[in-house]
Structures are given as structure tokens and as C-alpha cells.
Coordinates of C-alpha atoms and ligand atoms in Angstrom, one line a residue:
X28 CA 3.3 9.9 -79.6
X29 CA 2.3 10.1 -75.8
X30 CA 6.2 10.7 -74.8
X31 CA 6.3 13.4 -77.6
X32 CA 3.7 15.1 -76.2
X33 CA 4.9 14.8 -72.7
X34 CA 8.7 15.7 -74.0
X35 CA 7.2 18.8 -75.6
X36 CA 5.4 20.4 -72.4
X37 CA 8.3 19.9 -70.7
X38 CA 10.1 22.0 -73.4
X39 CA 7.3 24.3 -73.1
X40 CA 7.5 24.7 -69.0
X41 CA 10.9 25.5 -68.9
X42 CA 10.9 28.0 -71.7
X43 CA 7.8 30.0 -69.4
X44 CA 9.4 29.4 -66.1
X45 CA 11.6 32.5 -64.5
X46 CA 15.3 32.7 -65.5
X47 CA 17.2 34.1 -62.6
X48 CA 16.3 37.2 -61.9
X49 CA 14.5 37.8 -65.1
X50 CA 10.9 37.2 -65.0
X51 CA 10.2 36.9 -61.9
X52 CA 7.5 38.5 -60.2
X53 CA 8.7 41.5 -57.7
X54 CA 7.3 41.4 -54.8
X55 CA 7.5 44.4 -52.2
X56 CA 6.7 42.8 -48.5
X57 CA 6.4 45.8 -45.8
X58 CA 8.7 44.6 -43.0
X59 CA 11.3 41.3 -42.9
X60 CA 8.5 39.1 -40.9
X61 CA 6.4 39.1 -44.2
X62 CA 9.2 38.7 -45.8
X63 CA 9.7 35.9 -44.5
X64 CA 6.4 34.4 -45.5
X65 CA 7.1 35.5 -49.2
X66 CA 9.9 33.8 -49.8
X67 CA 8.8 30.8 -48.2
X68 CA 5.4 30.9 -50.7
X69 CA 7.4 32.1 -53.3
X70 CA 10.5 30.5 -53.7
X71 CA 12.9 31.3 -56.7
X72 CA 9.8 32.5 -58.9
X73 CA 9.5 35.6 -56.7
X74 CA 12.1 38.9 -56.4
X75 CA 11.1 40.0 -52.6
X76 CA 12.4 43.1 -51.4
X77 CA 11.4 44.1 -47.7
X78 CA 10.9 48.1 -47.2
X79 CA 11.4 47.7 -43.0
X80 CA 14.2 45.5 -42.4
X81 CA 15.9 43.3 -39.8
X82 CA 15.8 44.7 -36.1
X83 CA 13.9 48.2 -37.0
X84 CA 10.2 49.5 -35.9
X85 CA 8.0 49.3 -38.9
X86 CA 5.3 51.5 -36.7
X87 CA 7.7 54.4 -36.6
X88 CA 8.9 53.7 -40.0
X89 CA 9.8 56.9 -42.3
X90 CA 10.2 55.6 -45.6
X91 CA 13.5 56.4 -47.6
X92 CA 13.5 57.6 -51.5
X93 CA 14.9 54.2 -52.6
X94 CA 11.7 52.6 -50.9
X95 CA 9.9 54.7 -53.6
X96 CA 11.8 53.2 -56.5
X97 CA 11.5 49.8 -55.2
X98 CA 7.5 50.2 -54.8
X99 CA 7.6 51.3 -58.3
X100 CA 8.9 48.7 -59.6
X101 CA 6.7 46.0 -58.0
X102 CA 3.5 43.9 -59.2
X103 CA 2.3 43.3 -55.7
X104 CA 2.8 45.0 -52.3
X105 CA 2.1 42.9 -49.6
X106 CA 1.0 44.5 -46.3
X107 CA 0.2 43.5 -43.2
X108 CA -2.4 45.9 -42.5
X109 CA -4.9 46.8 -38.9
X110 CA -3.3 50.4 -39.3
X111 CA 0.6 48.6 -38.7
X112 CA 1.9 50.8 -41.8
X113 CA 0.3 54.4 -41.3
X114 CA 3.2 55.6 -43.5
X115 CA 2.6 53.4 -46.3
X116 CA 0.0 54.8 -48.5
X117 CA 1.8 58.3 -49.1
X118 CA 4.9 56.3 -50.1
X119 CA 2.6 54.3 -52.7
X120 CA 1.1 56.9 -53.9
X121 CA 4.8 59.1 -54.2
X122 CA 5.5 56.2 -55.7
X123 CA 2.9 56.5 -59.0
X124 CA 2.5 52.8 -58.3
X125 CA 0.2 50.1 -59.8
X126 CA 1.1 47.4 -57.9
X127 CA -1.7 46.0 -56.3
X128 CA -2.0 46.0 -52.2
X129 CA -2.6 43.3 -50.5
X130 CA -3.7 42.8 -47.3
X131 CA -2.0 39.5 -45.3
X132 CA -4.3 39.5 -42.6
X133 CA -7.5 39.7 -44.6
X134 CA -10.5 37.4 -42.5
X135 CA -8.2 37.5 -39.2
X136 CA -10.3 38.5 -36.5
X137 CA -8.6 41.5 -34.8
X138 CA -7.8 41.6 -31.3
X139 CA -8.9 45.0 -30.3
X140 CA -7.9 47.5 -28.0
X141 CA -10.7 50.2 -27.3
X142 CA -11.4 51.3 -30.7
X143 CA -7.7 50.3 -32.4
X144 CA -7.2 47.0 -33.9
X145 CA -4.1 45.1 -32.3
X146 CA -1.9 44.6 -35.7
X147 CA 0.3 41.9 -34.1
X148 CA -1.2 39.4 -35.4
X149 CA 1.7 37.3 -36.6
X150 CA 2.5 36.3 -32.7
X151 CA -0.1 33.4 -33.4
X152 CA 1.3 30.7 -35.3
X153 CA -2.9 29.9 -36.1
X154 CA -3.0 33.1 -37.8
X155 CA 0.6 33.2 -39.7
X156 CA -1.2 30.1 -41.3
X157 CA -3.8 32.5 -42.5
X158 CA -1.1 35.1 -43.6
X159 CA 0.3 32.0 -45.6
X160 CA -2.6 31.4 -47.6
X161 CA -3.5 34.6 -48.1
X162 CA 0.3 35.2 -49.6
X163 CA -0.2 32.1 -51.7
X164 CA -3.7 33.0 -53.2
X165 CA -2.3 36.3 -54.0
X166 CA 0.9 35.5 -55.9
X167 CA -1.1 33.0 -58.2
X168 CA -3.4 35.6 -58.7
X169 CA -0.7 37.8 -60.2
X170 CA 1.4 35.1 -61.8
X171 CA -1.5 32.1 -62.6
X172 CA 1.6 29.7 -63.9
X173 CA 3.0 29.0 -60.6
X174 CA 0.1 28.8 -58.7
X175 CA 0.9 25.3 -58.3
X176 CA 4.7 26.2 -57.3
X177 CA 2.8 28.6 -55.0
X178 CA 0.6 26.2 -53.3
X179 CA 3.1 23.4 -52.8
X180 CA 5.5 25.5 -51.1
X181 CA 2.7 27.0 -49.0
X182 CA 1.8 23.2 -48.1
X183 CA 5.5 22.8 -46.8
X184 CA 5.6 26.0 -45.0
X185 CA 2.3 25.5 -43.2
X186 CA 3.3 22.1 -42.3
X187 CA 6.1 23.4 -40.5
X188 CA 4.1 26.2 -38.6
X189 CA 1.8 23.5 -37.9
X190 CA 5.3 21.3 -36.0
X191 CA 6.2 24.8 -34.1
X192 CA 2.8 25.4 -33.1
X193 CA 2.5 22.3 -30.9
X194 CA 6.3 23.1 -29.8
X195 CA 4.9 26.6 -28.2
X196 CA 2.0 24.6 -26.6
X197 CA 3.9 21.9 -24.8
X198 CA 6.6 24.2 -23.9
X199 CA 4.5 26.8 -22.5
X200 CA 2.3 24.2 -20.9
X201 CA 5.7 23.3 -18.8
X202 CA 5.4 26.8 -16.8
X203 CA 3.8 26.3 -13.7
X204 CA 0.4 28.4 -13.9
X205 CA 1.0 31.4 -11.3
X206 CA 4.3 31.8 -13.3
X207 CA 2.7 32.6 -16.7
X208 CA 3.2 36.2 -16.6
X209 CA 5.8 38.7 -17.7
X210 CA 6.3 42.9 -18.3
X211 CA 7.3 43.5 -22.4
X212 CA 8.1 46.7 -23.7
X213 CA 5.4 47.2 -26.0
X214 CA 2.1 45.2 -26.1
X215 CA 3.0 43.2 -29.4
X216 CA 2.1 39.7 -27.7
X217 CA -1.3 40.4 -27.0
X218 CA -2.4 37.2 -30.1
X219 CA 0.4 35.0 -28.6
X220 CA -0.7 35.7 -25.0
X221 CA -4.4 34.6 -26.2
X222 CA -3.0 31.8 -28.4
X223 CA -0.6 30.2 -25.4
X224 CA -1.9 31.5 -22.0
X225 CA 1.2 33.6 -20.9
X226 CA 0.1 37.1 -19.7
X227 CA 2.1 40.3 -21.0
X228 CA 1.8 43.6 -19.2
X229 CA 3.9 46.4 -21.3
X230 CA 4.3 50.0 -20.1
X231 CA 3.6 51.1 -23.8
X232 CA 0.5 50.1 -26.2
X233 CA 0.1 48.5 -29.3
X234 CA 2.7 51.0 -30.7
X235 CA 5.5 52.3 -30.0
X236 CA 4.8 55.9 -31.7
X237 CA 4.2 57.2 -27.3
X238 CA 6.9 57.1 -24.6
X239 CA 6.0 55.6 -21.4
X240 CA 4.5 58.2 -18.5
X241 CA 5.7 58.5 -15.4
X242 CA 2.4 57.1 -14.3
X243 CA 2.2 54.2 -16.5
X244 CA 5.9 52.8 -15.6
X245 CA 4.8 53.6 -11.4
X246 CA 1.5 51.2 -12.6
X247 CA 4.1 48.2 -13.9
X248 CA 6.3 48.4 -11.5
X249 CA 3.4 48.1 -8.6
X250 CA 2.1 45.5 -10.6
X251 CA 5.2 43.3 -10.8
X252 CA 5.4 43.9 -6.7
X253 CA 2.0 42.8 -5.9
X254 CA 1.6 40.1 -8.4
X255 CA 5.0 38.8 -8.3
X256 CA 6.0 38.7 -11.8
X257 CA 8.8 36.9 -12.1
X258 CA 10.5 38.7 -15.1
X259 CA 11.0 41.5 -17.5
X260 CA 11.8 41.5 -21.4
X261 CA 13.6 43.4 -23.9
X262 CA 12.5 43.6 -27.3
X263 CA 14.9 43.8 -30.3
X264 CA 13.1 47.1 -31.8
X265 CA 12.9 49.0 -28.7
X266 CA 14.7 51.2 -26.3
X267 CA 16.5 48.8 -23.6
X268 CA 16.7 51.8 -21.0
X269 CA 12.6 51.5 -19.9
X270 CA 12.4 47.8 -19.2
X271 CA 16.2 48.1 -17.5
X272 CA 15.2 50.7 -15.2
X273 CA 11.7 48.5 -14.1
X274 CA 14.4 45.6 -13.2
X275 CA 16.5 47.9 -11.4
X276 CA 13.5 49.6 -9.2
X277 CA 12.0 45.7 -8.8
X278 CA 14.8 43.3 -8.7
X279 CA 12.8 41.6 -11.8
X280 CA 15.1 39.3 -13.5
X281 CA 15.9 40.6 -17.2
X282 CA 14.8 37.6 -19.4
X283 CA 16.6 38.0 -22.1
X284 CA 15.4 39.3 -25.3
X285 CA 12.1 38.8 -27.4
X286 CA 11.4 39.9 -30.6
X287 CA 8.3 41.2 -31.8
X288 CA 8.0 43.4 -34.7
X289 CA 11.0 42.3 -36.3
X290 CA 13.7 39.8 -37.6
X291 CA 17.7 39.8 -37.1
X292 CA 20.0 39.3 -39.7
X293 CA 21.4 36.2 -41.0
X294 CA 23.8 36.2 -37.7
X295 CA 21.1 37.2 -35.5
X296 CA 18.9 34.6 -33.4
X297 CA 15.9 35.3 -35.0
X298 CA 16.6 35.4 -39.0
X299 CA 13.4 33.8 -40.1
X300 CA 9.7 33.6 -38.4
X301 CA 10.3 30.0 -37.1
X302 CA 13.4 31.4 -35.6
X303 CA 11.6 34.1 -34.3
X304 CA 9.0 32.2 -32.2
X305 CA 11.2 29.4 -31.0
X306 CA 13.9 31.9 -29.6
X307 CA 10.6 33.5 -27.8
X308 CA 9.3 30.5 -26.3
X309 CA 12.7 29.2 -25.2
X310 CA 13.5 32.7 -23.6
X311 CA 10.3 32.6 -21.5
X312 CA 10.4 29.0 -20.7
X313 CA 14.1 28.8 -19.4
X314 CA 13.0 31.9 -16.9
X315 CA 9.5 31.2 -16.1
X316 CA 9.4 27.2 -16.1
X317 CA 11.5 26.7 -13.3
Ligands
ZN14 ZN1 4.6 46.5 -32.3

């Protein structure tokens, strides 16, 4: 009697799981980082489309008409809010949609910047673990038979972030302390820089919407003189010219290539957010540690 019982839920899950592609809950993350963190909470009982995709600026973002269909046609929007998506909520409400929003970095405490909120968040593996979470509460709240699904792939994830989180600190603990500085295009690192102890000085602010002044490239340039900053960045999402002119009027040594706002493509060095912040923290440590 007992095995008929058990036989017959199992008949009964399988009939209520997803089939491919049908069923499953769609799922509209803003840019390829969160993504990231869907599909990982997710798995195969979740459709994700990302609106800002690999290696472009989600702060200069100008939504397209398909973005509008695709927000349509979702349950949930995930964002990650602290003002990163200014464009968002005329496209959801061009959209006519009723997915719900949700906010991934709901109870992080924002880094701020005079009266802005730093949205970069994500740069600290401690609070990608609270993006996690939040992405896993919200999902079972809108599809309540794989919450389970939901939090056991969230337990995987986090244990992972939990792995690369010591990785960043013992790497960046193998810099020698007056070289734990370097000039970034934008000041997206601002959470990793608390997070890890490496200092980032960037020409432009917490977005990239402003170019650079005369002034404030004159500023970075002094800086890296007096304080002897021992190299420069690029970042995948923005303009190589400014950070290849500072090396050239220096002599700072070009690092390489960090990304910040955004992922690559499958070929790309930084497909995933795990990618992401290994490629980061090998970049700075092969310049800076030695
Ligand atoms: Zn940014």
C-alpha cells in the first residue's frame, strides 16, 4: 500500500513538473549578470530572457520594441535596482505588463555616493549571496512547486560563491599593501574595493551616462604620479580611448581588462558571474602582486 502511494506521487510530480519549454515560468532578468543568478536558482523550471545582454552598458540602456514583448510575456521581472535601470519603468509600463518587479538587492545596504546609491553591488561576492536568496524566495513565491527545486539549487550556487569568495581574499591578500591601488574607467568596484581592500580611482562616477572632463582626467593622471599607482584598467562596457590615453600621458601599465557591468558571450572570458570575478582578481593580481 505504502509503495502505491509513493508510486502514485511520483506519477503525480512528473505530470506538474515543466515540460520543455512549456510551463515554465518566464522570467525577464534586466542585464546578463542577473541572468546569471536566475538560471543558476532556477534551473530548467525557469524560461530567462535577459533585456541588457553580454558586453553592453545597462546604465545607458535604450530598450528595443522586442524588449517590450518579452516583458509582456513574463511573470516576474527581476531587477537589480539603486536607480541601475532608469529606463526600465517606461518600458514596463509600454509594456501593459503584470509581471511583478522584483528587486535583487532588497536589505543590501547601499554604498553611497553624496546623495546617489552606488548600484554595483554585485562586485561583493557577500552580497551576490543576498541577490541569490532574494532570487530564490521570489521564484517560489510565483511558482510554490519548486520552491524546493529553487532552494536546492540556490544551496549549490551559494556554496560556490562561498569557494570564490575566499579565492578573492587570499589572492588579493598576496598584493603587497602600497600596491593595492589601481585607475578603472568607471567607479563600478566601489563594493569590491570595500569587500577586498584594493582602492579604485575612475575618472567617471557610478555611471557612465557623463564623459570625463578635462579636469577630472588632469586629477587621475596627477594622482597616478604622486601616489604611484602602478596600473590602469579597461572595462568591457566602456570606451578604451580614456583609460588608453591616462597610460600613454603616465607610462601606467594597461592591466588588461575587467568587467564590471556586464558578461561576455559563451567565447568570452567572463560568460558567467564566477567567471566574471575570477578573471578580475587574476587580472589585478598578475599586475599588482609582483
Ligand atoms: Zn556601472
Amino acid at each position: 500500500m505504502r509503495r502505491l502511494l509513493v508510486l502514485t506521487c511520483l506519477v503525480l510530480v512528473s505530470a506538474i513538473a515543466p515540460a520543455r519549454g512549456e510551463g515554465r515560468l518566464n522570467v525577464v532578468a534586466s542585464f546578463s549578470i542577473l541572468g546569471d543568478f536566475v538560471r543558476n536558482v532556477g534551473g530548467d523550471r525557469v524560461n530567462v530572457t535577459t533585456l541588457v545582454g553580454p558586453n553592453s552598458d545597462v546604465h545607458v540602456y535604450a530598450p528595443a520594441p522586442a524588449d517590450a514583448k518579452k516583458i509582456a510575456d513574463a511573470r516576474l521581472v527581476i531587477i537589480n535596482g539603486l536607480g541601475l535601470e532608469g529606463w526600465l519603468p517606461r518600458l514596463v509600463q509600454s509594456a501593459g505588463s503584470k509581471a511583478a518587479i522584483v528587486t535583487a538587492t532588497d536589505s543590501i545596504v547601499p554604498r553611497k555616493l553624496g546623495v546617489a546609491a552606488d548600484p554595483h553591488a554585485w562586485q561583493s561576492v557577500a552580497n551576490a549571496r543576498i541577490y541569490v536568496t532574494n532570487i530564490s524566495e521570489s521564484l517560489s513565491a510565483a511558482d510554490p512547486a519548486g520552491a524546493a527545486a529553487y532552494r536546492a539549487h540556490a544551496q549549490a550556487y551559494l556554496a560556490k560563491l562561498d569557494v570564490l569568495d575566499r579565492e578573492v581574499r587570499e589572492a588579493a591578500a598576496q598584493i603587497p599593501p602600497p600596491r593595492r591601488k589601481v585607475i578603472s574607467t568607471h567607479d563600478a568596484f566601489g563594493y569590491f574595493a570595500a569587500a577586498y581592500g584594493i582602492e579604485f580611482i575612475a575618472p567617471l562616477g557610478v555611471s557612465t551616462e557623463s564623459e570625463a572632463s578635462a579636469r577630472d582626467i588632469a586629477g587621475i593622471i596627477t594622482e597616478i604620479r604622486t601616489r604611484k599607482i602602478p596600473a590602469v584598467f579597461l572595462e568591457n562596457i566602456s570606451d578604451p580611448r580614456l583609460i588608453g590615453r591616462i597610460s600613454a600621458e603616465t607610462g601606467a601599465r594597461i592591466g588588461g581588462t575587467l568587467y564590471s557591468d556586464g558578461l561576455t558571450d559563451e567565447k568570452g572570458d567572463a560568460p558567467t558571474y564566477i567567471d566574471m570575478v575570477r578573471h578580475n582578481i587574476k587580472a589585478l593580481t598578475s599586475v599588482l602582486a609582483n
